[in-house]
mmCIF file of C-alpha atoms in Angstrom:
data_model
loop_
_atom_site.group_PDB
_atom_site.id
_atom_site.type_symbol
_atom_site.label_atom_id
_atom_site.label_comp_id
_atom_site.label_asym_id
_atom_site.label_seq_id
_atom_site.Cartn_x
_atom_site.Cartn_y
_atom_site.Cartn_z
ATOM 1 C CA GLN K 1 -140.303 58.874 82.457
ATOM 2 C CA VAL K 2 -142.933 61.123 81.193
ATOM 3 C CA GLN K 3 -142.375 64.733 80.025
ATOM 4 C CA LEU K 4 -145.389 67.393 80.039
ATOM 5 C CA VAL K 5 -145.215 70.722 78.410
ATOM 6 C CA GLU K 6 -148.001 73.230 78.904
ATOM 7 C CA SER K 7 -149.175 76.001 76.421
ATOM 8 C CA GLY K 8 -151.852 78.156 75.624
ATOM 9 C CA GLY K 9 -152.062 80.673 78.675
ATOM 10 C CA GLY K 10 -152.317 84.203 78.347
ATOM 11 C CA LEU K 11 -154.375 87.349 79.123
ATOM 12 C CA VAL K 12 -158.109 87.329 78.576
ATOM 13 C CA GLN K 13 -160.889 89.503 79.736
ATOM 14 C CA ALA K 14 -163.563 88.051 82.144
ATOM 15 C CA GLY K 15 -166.236 86.089 80.322
ATOM 16 C CA GLY K 16 -163.606 85.054 77.773
ATOM 17 C CA SER K 17 -162.220 81.840 76.833
ATOM 18 C CA LEU K 18 -158.831 79.868 76.539
ATOM 19 C CA ARG K 19 -157.671 76.554 75.678
ATOM 20 C CA LEU K 20 -154.892 75.134 77.346
ATOM 21 C CA SER K 21 -152.663 72.312 75.942
ATOM 22 C CA CYS K 22 -150.510 69.777 77.576
ATOM 23 C CA ALA K 23 -148.216 67.691 75.314
ATOM 24 C CA VAL K 24 -147.409 64.460 76.855
ATOM 25 C CA SER K 25 -144.363 62.431 75.845
ATOM 26 C CA GLY K 26 -142.251 59.446 76.994
ATOM 27 C CA ARG K 27 -141.947 55.912 76.759
ATOM 28 C CA THR K 28 -144.509 55.096 79.372
ATOM 29 C CA ALA K 29 -146.630 58.019 78.780
ATOM 30 C CA SER K 30 -149.798 55.765 77.660
ATOM 31 C CA ASN K 31 -149.856 54.268 81.315
ATOM 32 C CA TYR K 32 -150.901 57.530 82.926
ATOM 33 C CA ALA K 33 -153.909 59.498 83.326
ATOM 34 C CA THR K 34 -153.460 63.359 83.105
ATOM 35 C CA GLY K 35 -154.727 66.153 85.343
ATOM 36 C CA TRP K 36 -154.910 69.911 85.414
ATOM 37 C CA PHE K 37 -154.091 71.804 88.595
ATOM 38 C CA ARG K 38 -153.866 75.810 89.097
ATOM 39 C CA GLN K 39 -151.981 77.749 91.727
ATOM 40 C CA ALA K 40 -152.937 81.257 92.379
ATOM 41 C CA PRO K 41 -150.755 83.715 94.071
ATOM 42 C CA GLY K 42 -150.525 83.202 97.791
ATOM 43 C CA LYS K 43 -152.789 79.986 97.486
ATOM 44 C CA GLU K 44 -152.003 76.283 97.542
ATOM 45 C CA ARG K 45 -152.119 74.438 94.276
ATOM 46 C CA GLU K 46 -155.567 73.041 93.503
ATOM 47 C CA PHE K 47 -157.019 70.320 91.329
ATOM 48 C CA VAL K 48 -158.863 71.208 88.451
ATOM 49 C CA ALA K 49 -159.776 68.335 86.275
ATOM 50 C CA SER K 50 -158.326 65.135 85.078
ATOM 51 C CA ILE K 51 -158.792 62.403 82.330
ATOM 52 C CA SER K 52 -157.979 58.731 82.024
ATOM 53 C CA TRP K 53 -155.435 57.593 79.204
ATOM 54 C CA THR K 54 -158.435 56.474 76.991
ATOM 55 C CA GLY K 55 -160.399 59.623 77.639
ATOM 56 C CA GLY K 56 -163.477 57.684 78.635
ATOM 57 C CA HIS K 57 -163.454 58.752 82.342
ATOM 58 C CA THR K 58 -163.068 62.321 83.631
ATOM 59 C CA LYS K 59 -163.389 63.989 87.030
ATOM 60 C CA TYR K 60 -163.681 67.700 87.810
ATOM 61 C CA ALA K 61 -163.495 70.101 90.725
ATOM 62 C CA ASP K 62 -166.576 71.760 91.724
ATOM 63 C CA ALA K 63 -165.259 75.287 90.596
ATOM 64 C CA ALA K 64 -164.630 73.512 86.956
ATOM 65 C CA LYS K 65 -167.658 71.556 86.389
ATOM 66 C CA ASP K 66 -169.829 73.937 84.509
ATOM 67 C CA ARG K 67 -167.241 75.929 82.739
ATOM 68 C CA PHE K 68 -164.169 73.827 82.111
ATOM 69 C CA THR K 69 -163.905 70.740 79.861
ATOM 70 C CA ILE K 70 -160.936 68.350 79.732
ATOM 71 C CA SER K 71 -160.183 66.295 76.697
ATOM 72 C CA ARG K 72 -157.366 64.609 74.992
ATOM 73 C CA ASP K 73 -156.349 63.569 71.523
ATOM 74 C CA ASN K 74 -153.952 60.732 71.945
ATOM 75 C CA ALA K 75 -152.977 60.858 67.937
ATOM 76 C CA LYS K 76 -151.323 64.126 69.016
ATOM 77 C CA ASN K 77 -150.296 63.138 72.534
ATOM 78 C CA THR K 78 -151.913 66.052 73.882
ATOM 79 C CA VAL K 79 -154.478 66.746 76.791
ATOM 80 C CA TYR K 80 -156.613 69.932 76.514
ATOM 81 C CA LEU K 81 -158.525 72.300 78.999
ATOM 82 C CA GLN K 82 -161.053 74.319 77.434
ATOM 83 C CA MET K 83 -161.990 77.130 79.905
ATOM 84 C CA ASN K 84 -165.173 79.189 79.162
ATOM 85 C CA SER K 85 -166.740 81.976 81.076
ATOM 86 C CA LEU K 86 -163.511 82.727 82.591
ATOM 87 C CA LYS K 87 -163.419 85.014 85.939
ATOM 88 C CA PRO K 88 -160.681 86.963 87.633
ATOM 89 C CA GLU K 89 -160.663 84.255 90.179
ATOM 90 C CA ASP K 90 -159.457 81.977 87.648
ATOM 91 C CA THR K 91 -156.141 83.739 87.348
ATOM 92 C CA ALA K 92 -153.406 81.165 88.369
ATOM 93 C CA VAL K 93 -150.490 79.174 86.831
ATOM 94 C CA TYR K 94 -151.896 76.256 85.435
ATOM 95 C CA PHE K 95 -150.020 72.982 85.528
ATOM 96 C CA CYS K 96 -150.778 69.465 84.042
ATOM 97 C CA ALA K 97 -149.673 66.309 85.612
ATOM 98 C CA ALA K 98 -149.369 62.552 84.934
ATOM 99 C CA GLY K 99 -150.583 59.838 87.532
ATOM 100 C CA SER K 100 -151.775 56.383 87.600
ATOM 101 C CA ASN K 101 -155.699 57.050 87.251
ATOM 102 C CA ILE K 102 -158.035 60.186 87.427
ATOM 103 C CA PHE K 103 -158.351 59.961 91.267
ATOM 104 C CA THR K 104 -154.763 59.064 92.338
ATOM 105 C CA VAL K 105 -153.305 61.891 90.092
ATOM 106 C CA ILE K 106 -155.024 64.310 92.208
ATOM 107 C CA HIS K 107 -152.774 63.658 95.261
ATOM 108 C CA THR K 108 -149.875 61.629 93.995
ATOM 109 C CA ALA K 109 -149.021 62.819 90.519
ATOM 110 C CA ASN K 110 -145.874 61.236 89.382
ATOM 111 C CA TYR K 111 -144.692 64.038 86.790
ATOM 112 C CA TRP K 112 -145.527 67.654 86.437
ATOM 113 C CA GLY K 113 -145.070 70.195 83.721
ATOM 114 C CA GLN K 114 -143.663 73.608 84.297
ATOM 115 C CA GLY K 115 -146.904 75.514 84.083
ATOM 116 C CA THR K 116 -148.518 78.317 82.032
ATOM 117 C CA GLN K 117 -149.877 81.513 83.292
ATOM 118 C CA VAL K 118 -153.426 82.544 82.790
ATOM 119 C CA THR K 119 -154.503 85.859 83.618
ATOM 120 C CA VAL K 120 -158.348 87.036 83.517
ATOM 121 C CA SER K 121 -159.011 90.803 83.801
ATOM 122 C CA SER K 122 -162.099 92.123 85.059
#
């Protein structure tokens, strides 16, 4: 079992920044890649970024490539999503999830966190 807990969401003005954190725990946590996803009101959940357990491999959605950075600190068992130049359309609940690798986590994540709200005002 793997447990994931997100934090760091909040209200920010357009153009601002936020850093989300995902605390990962569990006996088998080291076997999993971690991904960030988001779901805006009335929309389907979408992939944002993913990172391998070692941190050596990452993947980004096109909407995140130039503004968001995923990273991890395995000493702290935490995965981060640094979000810069935020836009109102980034408003969503952001989730982290664990999966086998940075590609399979996109469609078949094994474990999910509860989500953290990010609201970007114009």
